[in-house]
Amino acid sequence: MRDLRNDRMRRAGVREERLRATAGLRSSSTLSSWRGRSGRRYIVGVHPLNETELLDVTDAVILAVKRDAAGTGIVVDAAMAASDPSEQPRMRWLARVRDRGATELHIHRLAATEDDRRAIFEDLRENETQDC
């Protein structure tokens, strides 16, 4: 049964899964989760798509997200935030994802090592991605 479930999740692709535990909270929109292609689930903080938020992020996986008419999150692009932020590449990435319709940054900060972040980044990316 578990193999069948894992196979179904792999076929479903990367998708947002709202956290049921925060459904009744006023601040529930600040947390969400994403299911990777592997079926693993990653908790993210939801932030506005702006320069201040992006420049403050280190050692994380970042998803640029837009919402469709039904409110479903769609990954526009993904990036890995290094421990030493470089402003120019981040601003270019921000402009690109904004032009492609992104309105939110979903930031996963729970990976302890660079290797862990790289694995999560690979699991959550759908298409072109880069480091920032």
mmCIF file of C-alpha atoms in Angstrom, residues 15-19 22 27-34 41-46 67 73 104 106-108:
data_model
loop_
_atom_site.group_PDB
_atom_site.id
_atom_site.type_symbol
_atom_site.label_atom_id
_atom_site.label_comp_id
_atom_site.label_asym_id
_atom_site.label_seq_id
_atom_site.Cartn_x
_atom_site.Cartn_y
_atom_site.Cartn_z
ATOM 1 C CA ARG A 15 2.379 20.955 -5.119
ATOM 2 C CA GLU A 16 1.387 23.116 -2.186
ATOM 3 C CA GLU A 17 -0.479 21.497 0.684
ATOM 4 C CA ARG A 18 -1.950 23.939 3.165
ATOM 5 C CA LEU A 19 -1.336 23.094 6.805
ATOM 6 C CA THR A 22 -3.123 26.239 11.222
ATOM 7 C CA SER A 27 -1.767 33.953 10.998
ATOM 8 C CA SER A 28 -2.261 30.692 9.097
ATOM 9 C CA SER A 29 -1.281 32.339 5.819
ATOM 10 C CA THR A 30 2.282 32.753 7.123
ATOM 11 C CA LEU A 31 2.935 28.996 7.047
ATOM 12 C CA SER A 32 2.322 26.427 4.366
ATOM 13 C CA SER A 33 3.930 23.266 3.031
ATOM 14 C CA TRP A 34 5.021 21.866 -0.298
ATOM 15 C CA ARG A 41 6.778 17.391 2.655
ATOM 16 C CA TYR A 42 8.542 20.697 3.418
ATOM 17 C CA ILE A 43 7.240 23.410 5.742
ATOM 18 C CA VAL A 44 7.713 26.968 4.456
ATOM 19 C CA GLY A 45 7.186 30.470 5.704
ATOM 20 C CA VAL A 46 5.122 32.606 3.336
ATOM 21 C CA ARG A 67 -1.606 31.875 -7.258
ATOM 22 C CA GLY A 73 0.038 28.002 -5.399
ATOM 23 C CA GLU A 104 5.001 35.410 -2.787
ATOM 24 C CA HIS A 106 7.928 30.573 0.242
ATOM 25 C CA ILE A 107 11.059 30.004 2.311
ATOM 26 C CA HIS A 108 12.197 26.672 3.735
#
